[in-house]
Amino acid sequence: MAETRLVLMRHGQSLGNEANQFTGWNDLDLSPDGHEEARRAGRLMRAHGFRFDAAHCSMLRRTIHTLHHCLDELDQTWLPEYRSWRLNERHYGALQGLNRDDTIARYGREQVQQWRRGFDITPPEVELDSPHYPGNDSRYATIPRADLPRAESLATTMQRVLPYWKETLLPSPQRGQSLLVITHGTVMRALIGHLNDLNPEEARTLEIPTGTPLVYEVDAGGMVERAGYL
């Protein structure tokens, strides 16, 4: 059995999940249930004796707060933390903040399902003067505007995420270091699709539970030896 672990986890239930919204890069917090999901995940990992060398999350508070709950329960709050926009949720463009049922009523179920789960289908782009455009958010001020999305498909989200995997995450298990990565549903689909060598259809149809650690045991070459949810 490999001793190096990569744990991927979707944040706990957010207020956007609770309200059935297209949340995307909207910076909503966890719901009360989401806070408890995160604490429970931390307790579960501690009960299984998990020790990490570093932790990564997105730049959105629902992953940051999930991470902090987990580290509190693990008694590992001293771990180095790294945050990246590349781990942010898929940007839903002009759909961000809209209720999904209302959007279905306006555009039809088939169109909305294509926007949500079509592998290379992008929702309508957000306008440059919109508060939903990341270029108008100071936390992304150091990122070239050409790199900031106005809307993303699963395919373009994968293109954004995979450089972070290859350049930042993968070198750690190759050095024998275990990582905790708290991110979002679409980013999980991108990473799982890559790690499990899934085709686009398999990746896009993955259902990712909130607040549930997915454990990969990896060898020194970064190859997966075993994987499964706790």
Phi, psi and omega in degrees: 000137177288143179268341182276131183239139169244115179252118175257138178212133170286142179306162173296167181309131180262169174297329177291319174300314182299323181270003179060045181258159162281102188273309177057233181274003172302133188266067180269150182277178173289150170284168175306318177296324180294320176300317181290323175303316182294316178297319180297321178297318178297317178297321180296315179296322178295320179298332179268006174076027183286134173232136184239159176259338179195166181224145180231147175206178178279187179261019181250141192296334181293330174277324180297314181290324175299315179300314183295321175299315180299314182294324175301311183291329178282348187058043179228041183292348181278353184299146170298135179244138179231134180239138180218141174295338180291343176264003176296157175300162172306139177275118184272012175060225183291351178278345186302133179087350181276147174288136185294319180295320178295323180292321176297318179298328182276317189252346183096146185298319183297316180296316181295321178296324176296316178298319184288313193236000173295132188298316183239027179256124185257133175294170176304139183287150174281147179288153183294336180266007181280146173295345178275354176277123185301336179295346178260011181246124187297337182292342180253019186295333182272357182266131179306133183300331179295338180272343185279129184282149169257344173184151182223148166264176173298322181297315181285332173296318177298320178298327178285322187280319190299325175300325178292322176299309187289321188266334187242313184280309185304320180301334181292306176298333176294335176265006179083018181260138179266140184236146168249123183237115178256121184215214190234168186302311182291324177294322175300317179299319180296314182289318179295318178302320179289311184293325183264003179055050180273152173279167184305321180296318179294319181294317186289337183265002177298135172258123186248114179288152175281148171060032183232113183295130173253117190256124172250130171257124190235153178268182185294341177269002181083011179274139181285127175261328178201150180210147176176157176284142172290000000 
